[in-house]
Coordinates of C-alpha atoms (C1' of nucleotides) in Angstrom, one line a residue:
Chain A
M1 CA 63.1 111.9 212.9
K2 CA 66.4 114.0 211.2
N3 CA 68.2 111.5 209.0
Y4 CA 67.1 113.8 206.4
L5 CA 68.0 117.0 206.8
V6 CA 71.8 115.6 208.3
S7 CA 71.9 114.2 204.8
Y8 CA 70.2 117.1 202.6
I9 CA 72.8 119.4 205.0
F10 CA 76.1 117.2 204.3
S11 CA 74.7 116.5 200.1
N12 CA 74.3 120.0 199.7
I13 CA 77.7 120.5 201.2
A14 CA 79.1 117.9 198.9
D15 CA 78.1 119.8 195.7
M16 CA 79.2 123.0 197.2
L17 CA 82.2 121.3 197.6
E18 CA 82.6 120.2 193.9
I19 CA 82.3 123.9 192.9
K20 CA 84.8 125.1 194.5
G21 CA 86.9 122.5 193.5
E22 CA 87.8 120.9 197.2
N23 CA 89.3 117.2 197.3
F24 CA 87.1 114.2 195.4
F25 CA 87.7 112.4 198.6
K26 CA 86.9 115.1 200.9
I27 CA 83.5 115.4 198.4
R28 CA 83.1 111.2 198.6
A29 CA 83.0 111.2 202.3
Y30 CA 80.3 113.7 202.2
R31 CA 78.4 112.1 199.6
K32 CA 78.3 108.8 201.5
A33 CA 77.6 109.8 204.9
A34 CA 74.7 111.9 203.2
R35 CA 73.4 108.1 201.8
A36 CA 74.9 106.5 204.3
I37 CA 72.5 108.2 207.2
S38 CA 69.4 108.6 204.9
N39 CA 69.4 105.0 204.8
L40 CA 69.4 104.5 208.8
P41 CA 67.1 102.4 209.6
E42 CA 66.6 104.0 213.0
D43 CA 67.2 107.8 214.4
V44 CA 69.4 110.0 213.7
E45 CA 68.9 112.0 217.4
A46 CA 68.5 108.2 219.4
L47 CA 72.2 107.8 218.5
V48 CA 73.7 110.9 218.9
E49 CA 71.9 110.7 222.0
T50 CA 73.7 107.5 223.0
S51 CA 76.7 108.6 220.6
S52 CA 76.3 105.5 219.0
L53 CA 77.5 107.5 215.7
A54 CA 80.6 106.8 215.7
G55 CA 79.7 102.8 214.7
I56 CA 78.6 103.6 211.5
E57 CA 80.7 102.9 208.6
G58 CA 82.0 106.4 206.3
I59 CA 81.5 108.3 210.3
G60 CA 84.5 110.0 211.5
K61 CA 85.1 112.2 213.9
A62 CA 84.9 115.5 212.1
L63 CA 81.2 114.2 210.2
E64 CA 80.4 113.4 213.5
E65 CA 80.4 116.3 215.2
K66 CA 78.5 118.1 212.0
I67 CA 75.9 115.8 213.1
K68 CA 75.4 116.2 216.5
E69 CA 75.5 120.4 215.6
I70 CA 73.0 119.6 213.3
V71 CA 70.7 117.3 215.0
N72 CA 71.2 119.9 218.2
T73 CA 70.5 123.4 216.6
G74 CA 69.5 122.8 212.6
T75 CA 72.5 123.0 210.9
C76 CA 76.2 123.2 211.4
E77 CA 78.3 126.4 211.1
Y78 CA 80.7 124.7 207.6
Y79 CA 77.4 124.3 205.8
E80 CA 76.6 127.9 206.9
R81 CA 79.7 129.5 205.8
L82 CA 79.9 127.7 202.2
K83 CA 77.0 128.9 201.7
E84 CA 77.7 132.4 201.9
E85 CA 81.0 131.3 199.6
V86 CA 78.9 129.7 197.0
P87 CA 75.7 130.6 194.8
A88 CA 73.0 128.8 195.6
A89 CA 72.4 128.8 191.8
L90 CA 75.8 127.7 191.0
V91 CA 74.5 124.0 193.3
E92 CA 71.6 124.4 191.2
M93 CA 73.2 124.5 187.7
L94 CA 74.4 121.1 188.9
K95 CA 71.3 119.7 187.9
V96 CA 72.1 120.8 184.0
P97 CA 72.7 118.3 182.5
G98 CA 76.4 118.0 180.5
L99 CA 77.8 121.3 182.9
G100 CA 79.7 119.8 185.7
A101 CA 81.7 122.1 188.4
K102 CA 84.4 123.2 186.0
K103 CA 82.5 124.4 183.6
I104 CA 79.9 125.9 186.0
R105 CA 83.1 127.7 187.6
T106 CA 84.5 129.1 184.3
I107 CA 81.3 130.9 183.6
Y108 CA 81.2 131.9 187.1
E109 CA 84.0 133.6 187.3
R110 CA 84.0 134.5 183.7
L111 CA 80.6 135.7 183.0
N112 CA 79.5 136.8 187.1
I113 CA 76.7 134.4 186.3
T114 CA 75.0 133.4 189.4
T115 CA 71.2 132.3 189.0
I116 CA 69.8 129.8 186.2
E117 CA 67.7 132.3 184.4
E118 CA 70.6 134.6 183.0
L119 CA 72.6 131.1 182.7
E120 CA 69.6 130.7 180.1
Q121 CA 70.1 134.2 178.7
A122 CA 73.8 133.9 178.2
A123 CA 73.1 130.8 176.0
K124 CA 70.5 131.9 174.0
Q125 CA 73.0 135.2 173.5
H126 CA 75.6 132.8 172.7
R127 CA 77.3 134.1 175.3
L128 CA 78.3 130.8 176.4
R129 CA 80.4 129.7 173.3
G130 CA 83.8 130.9 173.6
L131 CA 84.5 130.5 176.9
P132 CA 87.9 128.3 177.6
G133 CA 86.1 124.0 176.6
I134 CA 82.7 125.4 176.2
G135 CA 81.8 125.5 172.4
V136 CA 78.1 125.9 170.2
K137 CA 77.0 121.9 171.2
T138 CA 77.8 122.5 174.8
E139 CA 76.1 125.7 174.6
Q140 CA 73.3 124.0 172.9
G141 CA 73.3 121.2 175.5
I142 CA 73.1 123.9 177.9
L143 CA 70.0 125.1 176.8
K144 CA 68.1 121.5 176.3
G145 CA 69.5 120.9 180.1
I146 CA 68.3 123.9 181.5
A147 CA 64.5 123.0 179.8
M148 CA 64.2 119.6 181.6
L149 CA 65.5 121.3 184.6
K150 CA 62.3 124.2 184.4
G151 CA 59.6 121.1 183.8
T152 CA 61.1 119.7 187.3
M153 CA 62.0 122.6 189.4
G154 CA 60.7 122.6 192.7
K155 CA 58.9 118.6 192.4
M156 CA 60.3 116.6 194.7
L157 CA 60.2 112.4 194.6
L158 CA 58.1 110.4 196.0
P159 CA 60.6 109.3 199.5
T160 CA 61.2 113.4 200.2
A161 CA 56.7 114.1 199.9
I162 CA 56.3 110.9 202.0
F163 CA 58.4 111.6 204.5
L164 CA 57.2 114.9 205.2
A165 CA 53.7 113.8 204.7
E166 CA 54.4 111.7 207.6
E167 CA 56.7 114.1 210.2
I168 CA 52.9 116.2 209.3
I169 CA 50.7 113.3 210.2
S170 CA 51.9 111.9 212.8
M171 CA 52.8 116.0 214.3
L172 CA 49.1 116.9 213.7
K173 CA 47.7 113.3 215.1
S174 CA 48.4 114.6 218.3
H175 CA 47.4 117.8 217.9
P176 CA 44.0 118.2 220.6
A177 CA 42.4 120.5 217.8
V178 CA 42.8 117.7 214.6
E179 CA 40.5 114.8 214.3
K180 CA 41.3 113.0 211.4
V181 CA 44.8 114.4 209.0
E182 CA 45.4 112.7 205.8
V183 CA 47.6 113.4 202.7
A184 CA 45.3 114.0 199.0
G185 CA 46.7 115.4 195.9
D186 CA 48.9 113.8 193.2
L187 CA 51.1 112.0 196.1
R188 CA 47.9 110.0 197.3
R189 CA 47.8 109.0 194.1
R190 CA 51.1 107.9 193.8
Q191 CA 53.0 110.2 191.0
D192 CA 56.1 110.3 190.0
L193 CA 56.8 113.5 191.1
I194 CA 54.6 115.8 193.5
E195 CA 55.1 119.5 193.1
E196 CA 53.1 120.2 196.6
L197 CA 51.8 118.3 199.4
E198 CA 47.5 118.8 200.0
I199 CA 46.7 117.9 203.5
V200 CA 43.3 117.6 204.8
V201 CA 43.0 118.2 208.2
S202 CA 39.5 117.9 210.1
S203 CA 38.6 120.2 213.5
K204 CA 35.6 121.8 214.8
V205 CA 38.2 124.0 216.1
P206 CA 39.9 125.5 212.4
E207 CA 42.0 128.5 214.1
E208 CA 43.1 126.0 216.6
A209 CA 44.1 124.0 213.9
I210 CA 45.5 126.7 211.8
A211 CA 47.6 127.7 214.7
G212 CA 49.0 124.5 215.5
L213 CA 50.1 123.8 211.7
L214 CA 51.9 127.0 211.9
S215 CA 54.1 125.8 214.6
Y216 CA 55.4 123.0 212.1
P217 CA 58.7 123.4 212.2
R218 CA 60.6 123.4 208.6
I219 CA 57.8 126.2 207.4
K220 CA 60.2 128.9 206.1
E221 CA 58.0 131.2 204.8
V222 CA 53.3 131.6 205.0
R223 CA 52.8 132.1 201.7
E224 CA 48.7 132.5 202.2
R225 CA 46.7 132.0 205.8
N226 CA 43.2 132.4 205.8
N227 CA 40.3 130.9 208.2
D228 CA 40.5 127.5 206.9
T229 CA 43.7 127.7 204.7
L230 CA 47.1 127.4 204.3
K231 CA 49.8 127.4 202.2
V232 CA 53.6 127.0 203.4
L233 CA 56.6 126.5 202.1
L234 CA 59.0 124.5 203.7
D235 CA 63.0 124.5 204.6
L236 CA 63.5 121.8 202.2
G237 CA 62.1 124.5 199.5
I238 CA 58.6 122.4 198.8
E239 CA 54.5 124.3 199.2
A240 CA 52.7 122.1 201.3
N241 CA 48.5 123.7 201.1
F242 CA 46.9 123.0 204.6
H243 CA 43.0 122.7 204.1
V244 CA 41.0 122.9 207.8
V245 CA 37.5 121.2 206.9
E246 CA 34.3 120.2 209.6
P247 CA 34.7 116.9 210.6
E248 CA 31.6 115.3 208.1
T249 CA 33.4 117.3 205.3
F250 CA 36.5 115.2 205.9
W251 CA 35.8 111.9 202.8
P252 CA 34.2 114.7 200.0
S253 CA 36.9 117.2 200.8
V254 CA 39.9 114.5 200.7
H255 CA 38.6 113.1 197.5
F256 CA 37.8 116.0 196.1
L257 CA 41.6 117.2 197.0
T258 CA 42.7 113.5 195.4
G259 CA 42.0 114.5 192.2
N260 CA 42.7 114.5 189.7
E261 CA 41.3 117.4 188.3
E262 CA 39.7 115.8 184.6
H263 CA 38.9 112.1 187.4
R264 CA 36.7 114.3 189.2
K265 CA 34.7 116.5 186.1
K266 CA 34.1 113.1 184.4
L267 CA 32.5 111.7 187.9
Q268 CA 30.6 115.4 188.7
E269 CA 29.2 114.7 184.8
I270 CA 27.8 110.9 185.9
A271 CA 26.4 112.8 189.3
R272 CA 24.6 115.1 187.2
G273 CA 23.3 112.2 185.9
K274 CA 21.8 111.1 188.7
G275 CA 20.5 113.9 190.4
Y276 CA 23.0 114.9 192.4
D277 CA 25.7 118.2 192.4
L278 CA 29.8 116.8 193.3
R279 CA 31.0 119.4 195.5
R280 CA 34.0 120.3 196.8
D281 CA 33.3 119.6 201.0
C282 CA 29.8 117.3 200.1
I283 CA 27.3 116.5 197.8
V284 CA 23.5 118.0 196.7
Q285 CA 20.6 115.5 195.9
K286 CA 18.9 118.5 193.6
E287 CA 15.6 117.5 193.8
N288 CA 15.2 118.4 197.3
G289 CA 18.2 119.6 198.2
E290 CA 19.3 118.0 200.5
I291 CA 23.2 118.5 201.2
L292 CA 24.6 115.1 201.9
Y293 CA 28.1 113.7 203.7
P294 CA 29.5 110.5 203.0
E295 CA 31.4 108.8 205.2
S296 CA 33.8 107.1 203.0
E297 CA 35.6 107.7 199.9
E298 CA 33.8 103.7 199.5
K299 CA 30.7 105.6 199.4
I300 CA 30.9 108.6 197.1
Y301 CA 31.3 106.0 194.1
E302 CA 28.8 104.0 195.4
M303 CA 26.1 106.8 195.2
L304 CA 27.5 106.8 191.4
G305 CA 26.8 103.8 190.8
M306 CA 30.1 102.7 191.0
P307 CA 32.6 100.4 192.6
Y308 CA 35.5 101.8 194.4
I309 CA 38.5 103.5 192.2
I310 CA 41.5 102.8 194.5
P311 CA 43.6 107.0 193.7
E312 CA 46.3 105.3 191.7
L313 CA 43.6 105.0 189.0
R314 CA 42.2 108.1 189.1
E315 CA 43.9 110.2 186.2
D316 CA 40.5 109.8 183.5
R317 CA 42.1 107.0 181.6
G318 CA 39.2 105.1 181.0
E319 CA 39.0 104.1 185.0
I320 CA 35.2 105.2 185.1
E321 CA 33.9 103.3 182.2
A322 CA 35.6 100.5 183.4
G323 CA 34.3 101.0 186.7
M324 CA 30.5 101.6 185.5
A325 CA 31.2 98.2 183.7
G326 CA 32.6 96.4 186.1
R327 CA 35.7 95.8 184.3
L328 CA 38.1 97.4 186.6
P329 CA 41.7 95.5 187.6
R330 CA 42.4 93.8 190.6
S331 CA 45.1 96.1 191.5
I332 CA 47.8 94.2 192.1
E333 CA 49.4 94.7 195.5
I334 CA 52.9 94.7 197.9
G335 CA 51.9 91.5 199.1
D336 CA 51.4 89.9 195.8
I337 CA 55.3 90.4 195.4
K338 CA 57.2 87.3 196.0
G339 CA 61.0 88.0 195.3
D340 CA 62.9 90.5 194.2
L341 CA 64.4 89.9 190.7
H342 CA 67.8 92.9 190.0
V343 CA 69.8 93.8 193.4
H344 CA 73.5 94.4 193.2
S345 CA 75.8 93.0 196.0
N346 CA 79.7 93.7 197.2
W347 CA 80.5 91.4 194.6
S348 CA 80.3 94.4 191.9
D349 CA 79.5 98.0 193.8
G350 CA 76.3 97.4 196.4
M351 CA 77.3 97.3 200.1
N352 CA 76.2 93.8 200.8
T353 CA 76.8 90.5 201.2
I354 CA 74.6 88.3 199.8
E355 CA 74.2 86.1 202.6
E356 CA 72.7 89.0 204.4
I357 CA 70.7 90.0 201.3
A358 CA 69.1 86.8 201.1
L359 CA 68.5 86.7 205.0
R360 CA 67.3 90.2 204.6
A361 CA 64.9 89.2 201.6
R362 CA 64.0 85.8 204.0
D363 CA 62.9 87.8 206.4
R364 CA 61.0 90.7 203.7
G365 CA 59.1 87.2 203.2
Y366 CA 59.8 86.4 199.9
E367 CA 60.4 83.3 198.2
Y368 CA 63.2 84.3 196.1
I369 CA 65.8 87.2 195.4
A370 CA 68.2 87.0 192.6
I371 CA 71.8 88.6 192.4
T372 CA 72.6 90.5 189.5
D373 CA 75.3 92.3 189.9
H374 CA 76.9 94.0 186.7
S375 CA 79.4 92.4 184.1
K376 CA 83.0 93.3 183.1
S377 CA 82.4 96.3 181.4
L378 CA 81.2 98.7 184.0
K379 CA 84.5 99.7 185.6
I380 CA 83.4 102.2 188.4
A381 CA 80.4 99.3 188.8
R382 CA 83.2 96.3 190.0
G383 CA 81.7 94.6 187.2
L384 CA 82.4 90.6 186.9
D385 CA 84.4 89.1 184.7
E386 CA 83.6 85.2 183.8
E387 CA 85.8 84.5 185.9
R388 CA 84.5 85.7 189.0
L389 CA 80.6 85.4 187.4
F390 CA 81.5 81.6 188.2
E391 CA 82.9 81.7 191.5
Q392 CA 79.7 83.9 192.4
I393 CA 77.5 81.0 191.4
E394 CA 79.5 78.2 193.2
L395 CA 79.6 80.9 196.3
I396 CA 75.8 80.9 195.8
K397 CA 74.9 76.7 195.3
K398 CA 76.5 76.1 198.9
L399 CA 74.6 79.4 200.6
N400 CA 71.2 77.4 199.0
E401 CA 72.4 74.1 200.6
K402 CA 73.2 76.2 204.3
I403 CA 70.2 78.4 204.1
E404 CA 66.8 77.1 204.4
G405 CA 63.6 79.9 203.9
I406 CA 64.8 81.1 200.3
R407 CA 65.9 80.5 197.0
I408 CA 68.8 82.5 195.8
L409 CA 69.0 83.0 191.6
C410 CA 72.2 83.3 190.1
G411 CA 72.0 85.9 187.9
I412 CA 73.7 89.2 186.2
E413 CA 72.4 92.1 184.8
V414 CA 74.3 92.6 181.5
D415 CA 75.4 95.4 180.0
I416 CA 74.4 96.5 176.0
L417 CA 77.7 97.7 175.0
S418 CA 78.1 100.5 172.7
N419 CA 78.4 98.8 170.1
D420 CA 75.2 96.5 170.1
L421 CA 76.9 93.1 172.0
L422 CA 75.9 92.1 174.9
D423 CA 79.3 92.1 177.8
F424 CA 79.0 88.0 178.1
D425 CA 78.6 85.6 175.0
D426 CA 75.6 83.1 174.9
D427 CA 77.6 80.3 176.8
V428 CA 78.4 82.3 179.7
L429 CA 74.8 83.4 180.0
E430 CA 73.3 80.0 179.6
R431 CA 74.5 78.8 183.0
L432 CA 72.5 81.4 184.8
D433 CA 68.9 81.3 186.1
I434 CA 67.8 84.9 185.3
V435 CA 69.5 87.4 182.7
I436 CA 68.7 90.7 182.9
A437 CA 70.3 93.0 180.0
S438 CA 70.4 97.3 180.2
I439 CA 71.9 99.9 178.7
H440 CA 74.9 102.0 180.9
S441 CA 76.6 104.1 178.3
G442 CA 76.2 105.8 174.8
F443 CA 73.0 107.3 176.0
N444 CA 73.1 109.8 173.6
Q445 CA 73.6 107.4 169.9
D446 CA 70.7 107.7 167.5
R447 CA 67.2 106.2 167.8
E448 CA 68.1 103.5 165.6
K449 CA 71.0 102.7 167.2
L450 CA 69.6 102.4 171.0
T451 CA 66.6 100.3 169.3
R452 CA 69.1 98.3 167.4
R453 CA 71.3 97.5 170.4
V454 CA 68.1 97.3 172.4
L455 CA 65.9 95.1 169.9
N456 CA 69.3 93.1 169.7
A457 CA 68.9 92.5 173.4
I458 CA 65.4 90.8 173.3
Y459 CA 66.3 88.4 170.8
N460 CA 69.2 86.7 172.8
P461 CA 67.8 83.5 173.7
Y462 CA 69.2 84.1 176.9
V463 CA 68.3 87.7 178.2
N464 CA 64.9 87.3 180.2
V465 CA 64.6 91.5 181.5
I466 CA 65.2 94.1 179.7
A467 CA 66.1 96.5 183.1
H468 CA 64.9 100.2 183.6
P469 CA 63.6 100.0 179.9
T470 CA 64.0 103.9 178.8
G471 CA 66.8 105.3 181.1
R472 CA 65.0 108.1 182.3
I473 CA 66.5 109.9 185.8
L474 CA 63.9 111.4 187.5
T475 CA 64.9 115.5 187.5
K476 CA 68.1 114.4 186.4
R477 CA 67.9 112.0 183.0
E478 CA 65.0 112.1 180.5
P479 CA 64.4 108.6 178.9
Y480 CA 67.1 108.1 175.7
D481 CA 66.1 108.5 172.0
I482 CA 63.9 105.1 171.6
D483 CA 61.5 103.3 169.1
I484 CA 59.5 101.9 172.5
D485 CA 56.7 100.1 169.6
A486 CA 59.3 98.4 168.6
V487 CA 60.9 97.4 172.1
L488 CA 57.1 96.3 173.0
E489 CA 56.7 94.4 170.1
A490 CA 59.7 92.1 170.5
A491 CA 59.2 92.0 174.0
A492 CA 56.1 90.6 173.2
E493 CA 57.4 87.9 170.8
T494 CA 60.2 86.7 172.6
N495 CA 58.1 86.4 175.9
T496 CA 60.4 89.2 177.3
V497 CA 60.0 90.8 180.7
L498 CA 60.3 94.1 180.8
E499 CA 61.1 95.4 184.1
I500 CA 59.7 98.7 186.7
N501 CA 62.5 99.8 188.4
S502 CA 61.4 100.5 191.7
T503 CA 64.2 103.1 192.6
P504 CA 62.2 106.0 193.3
D505 CA 64.1 108.1 190.4
R506 CA 64.0 105.6 188.1
L507 CA 60.2 104.4 188.1
D508 CA 61.4 102.6 185.0
L509 CA 58.7 101.7 183.0
N510 CA 56.5 104.6 183.9
D511 CA 52.9 104.2 184.9
R512 CA 51.5 104.8 180.9
L513 CA 54.1 102.6 179.2
A514 CA 54.2 99.2 181.4
R515 CA 50.0 100.2 181.0
K516 CA 51.6 99.7 176.9
A517 CA 53.2 96.7 177.8
K518 CA 50.5 95.1 179.2
E519 CA 47.8 95.6 176.4
K520 CA 50.8 94.6 174.3
G521 CA 51.0 91.7 176.0
V522 CA 54.6 91.9 177.5
K523 CA 55.2 90.8 181.1
I524 CA 56.3 92.6 183.8
V525 CA 58.8 92.5 186.0
I526 CA 58.7 95.2 189.5
N527 CA 62.2 95.1 190.9
T528 CA 64.3 96.9 193.1
D529 CA 67.3 97.7 191.5
A530 CA 68.8 97.1 195.5
H531 CA 72.9 98.5 196.3
E532 CA 72.1 97.8 200.3
L533 CA 69.9 96.3 202.7
E534 CA 67.2 99.4 203.1
G535 CA 67.1 99.5 199.3
L536 CA 65.0 96.6 199.3
N537 CA 62.6 98.6 201.2
D538 CA 61.3 100.6 197.5
M539 CA 59.1 97.9 196.0
K540 CA 56.8 99.8 197.1
Y541 CA 57.1 102.7 195.0
G542 CA 57.1 99.9 192.0
V543 CA 54.0 98.3 193.1
W544 CA 52.5 101.4 193.2
V545 CA 53.6 102.2 189.2
A546 CA 52.2 98.8 188.0
R547 CA 49.1 99.9 189.8
R548 CA 49.2 103.2 188.0
A549 CA 49.6 101.3 184.7
W550 CA 46.4 98.9 185.7
L551 CA 48.5 95.5 186.4
E552 CA 47.3 92.9 188.2
K553 CA 49.0 90.8 189.3
E554 CA 49.0 88.2 186.9
D555 CA 50.8 90.8 184.7
V556 CA 53.7 90.5 187.1
I557 CA 56.2 87.5 186.8
N558 CA 57.7 87.7 190.7
T559 CA 54.3 87.4 191.8
R560 CA 54.8 83.5 190.9
A561 CA 55.5 81.2 193.1
L562 CA 59.6 79.5 192.7
P563 CA 58.3 76.6 190.6
H564 CA 56.1 78.9 188.1
L565 CA 58.6 81.4 188.0
M566 CA 61.5 79.8 187.6
E567 CA 59.0 77.9 184.1
M568 CA 58.4 81.3 182.9
L569 CA 62.4 82.3 183.0
R570 CA 63.4 79.1 181.0
Q571 CA 60.6 79.4 178.5
K572 CA 62.3 82.1 176.5
R573 CA 65.2 79.5 175.6
K574 CA 62.7 77.6 174.3
Chain B
dG1 C1' 86.6 113.6 204.2
dC2 C1' 87.3 108.6 206.6
dT3 C1' 89.8 104.1 207.2
dG4 C1' 93.8 101.7 208.0
dT5 C1' 97.1 101.3 211.0
dT6 C1' 100.6 103.5 214.0
dA7 C1' 103.7 106.8 209.6
dT8 C1' 101.6 111.7 212.0
dC9 C1' 100.7 109.5 206.5
dA10 C1' 98.9 107.5 202.3
dG11 C1' 95.8 105.6 199.9
dC12 C1' 90.8 105.6 198.7
dC13 C1' 86.6 103.0 191.8
dC14 C1' 88.1 103.1 186.2
dG15 C1' 87.7 104.5 181.6
dG16 C1' 84.7 105.5 177.1
dC17 C1' 82.1 109.0 175.1
dG18 C1' 81.9 113.7 173.3
dC19 C1' 83.6 117.3 173.1
dT20 C1' 87.2 121.2 172.2
dC21 C1' 92.6 125.3 172.1
dT22 C1' 91.7 117.8 167.7
dA23 C1' 95.2 116.1 172.0
dG24 C1' 93.1 116.1 176.0
dC25 C1' 89.8 117.8 179.4
dG26 C1' 85.5 117.5 181.2
dC27 C1' 81.5 114.4 182.4
dC28 C1' 78.9 110.0 183.1
dG29 C1' 78.2 106.0 185.3

DNA sequence: GCTGTTATCAGCCCGGCGCTCTAGCGCCG
C-alpha cells in the first residue's frame, strides 16, 4: 500500500513549491492530489497496474506519471530535484504558526537561515525584526511558534501511526520465524500524538525474526541493535522499536510496554502487596520464586484482584482504584454510535452530495446523519446564506421521502462571529433539527472576549452543540485562550452538548476535558466533521478519545435512538 | 498542476485580521 507515500511526497512537493513562490493553482493541484490519494479506499499500486488512475478527479497526465514513478521507484525525479533546491528545514518552517512562504523566503534570502535552530537564535538575538514585513510582534510570534513546534516535533498523528503499525504487522505475520505480533506503547493506549512505535514480536528464533525485521523497506537507519531489540528510524522520520520476546513472555511484555509508566508502577505496588513481583516479561511469586507467564492481559489483572483495564484507561488517572472498587466505566464502543451529527456536503466545502452521504451513513449502519454545512460568513468554505439553507432544507425533506433506512437531519455549523453574534438569526436557526456553533475566526482575541463569544452561543436557545470547543489543531495550533470551566458550567446549565471532534488532528475536546465535562454533567457528541465520504470512518478516533475520557454510552447523545435524540435536542428550546 | 473545452487557452475560492515601510501585504480558515 503506497498511498501514504504518494500522498506524503505530493504534499511535500506542494510545500516546496510554496516556498519557491510557484503558481498558487499548481500548488493546490498537488495538495488536492495528495488528499485524493490518501483518501482512496483502494491500493494505488493496483490502480497503476490497471491504468485506472486517470479516473480520479484531480489526477491528470503529469500527476499520473509521477504516481507511477513513485509506485515503481519509491520516489520521483521532480521531488528529488526540488529537495536539492529547497532546504528541508524551510519546509519545516511552514509549520511555525504565523510564518508563511513569503516570510520564510525573505529570512532565507536575507539571513541565509536554513534550520529551525538558526531561526530561533536569530529571533532571540532580534535579528528578524527589521526584515521587510517583520517587526517585533512577528518575531515574538515566531518564537512562540517554534516552542510549540518543538513540543510536537517527530510526533505523529494516529492515522500515520496506525498505517505504519498495520503495514509492519502484516509484514511480520507472514514471516516464518514470527509467532505473534502486537502493537504496544502510546499507540495501543490511543494517545492523540504518538512519539515512537513499539512493536512486540514473539519468536523462538529471535535472530531470524530480527533479520526479517531488517528487511522492512521503510527502515532508513538502524539506531540500536542487539539480540532481542531493534531501534530504527523509518523513512517518514518516525522512530520504531521492535522487541523480540520468547513466546511465553509475550503478553507480560505487551502489558509492560503498553504502560503507561505510572499505571505500571502502581500495579507493581499492588502486586508486591499480594506477594508478586511484576517484571518486564513475567510475574514472580516471591514466596517460592516460581515464575509465572500469564497467557493474557486479563489474567494479569485477575492475579492482582481486579477486572481487566482497557489500554485507553491505563494512565494512572484513578483507573486502578476504580478497578479495585468495581467502579470502572463500561467504556463506550464504536458499535454504540447510531449517527454522525457534524458532516459537510458539497453545498459548502464538502466533496459529496447529501444523497451520497446519506447512503454511506446507511451502509455504516447509522440510524441518522446530520448535514451541517458552514454558514454564510465563512466565504472560503462557500458558507450557506439563508436562501441556500432553506433550499437545502427542502431538498433534505425530499431525500427523506426517497431514501429508506436512514433519517437525514437538517443542521448547520453556524459561525460564532468575532463580534459575539451568531451568523444566523434565531428565526432561521429555529427551522433546523440541529444547530452546531463554532469559532472559525478571531482565535487570537483575549480570554474574556473569546469566552464571551462561546457563552453567548451556549445561551442561545437554538444552539445544541459547540463544535471543536478549544480550536486546537495538533502539531499546528494551540487551543485558543478560553475559560473552559465557565464553558462547561454554562453547557451543563443549558443542556448544551460539547463535541469530541474526531478529525485526527483535532480530537477536540481532548480526553481530559471530555472527562471533566462528564464530571460536570455535560453531555457529549462524537462527530467526524467529515468533508468527504471516507471522513465518516474517522469516528473511531473520537470514540477512542471518549474511552480515554471514561465516557460510557449514556454520556454520548449520538448513541441514542432517533426519537430519544430528537427529544434531547428539543429539550434545549424549553 | 487540472478541467473543460476544442482556442492550444482561460479559469481555477474569498475576505477578515493583524501586522507593518499605517496602506497594503501576508497569513489563515
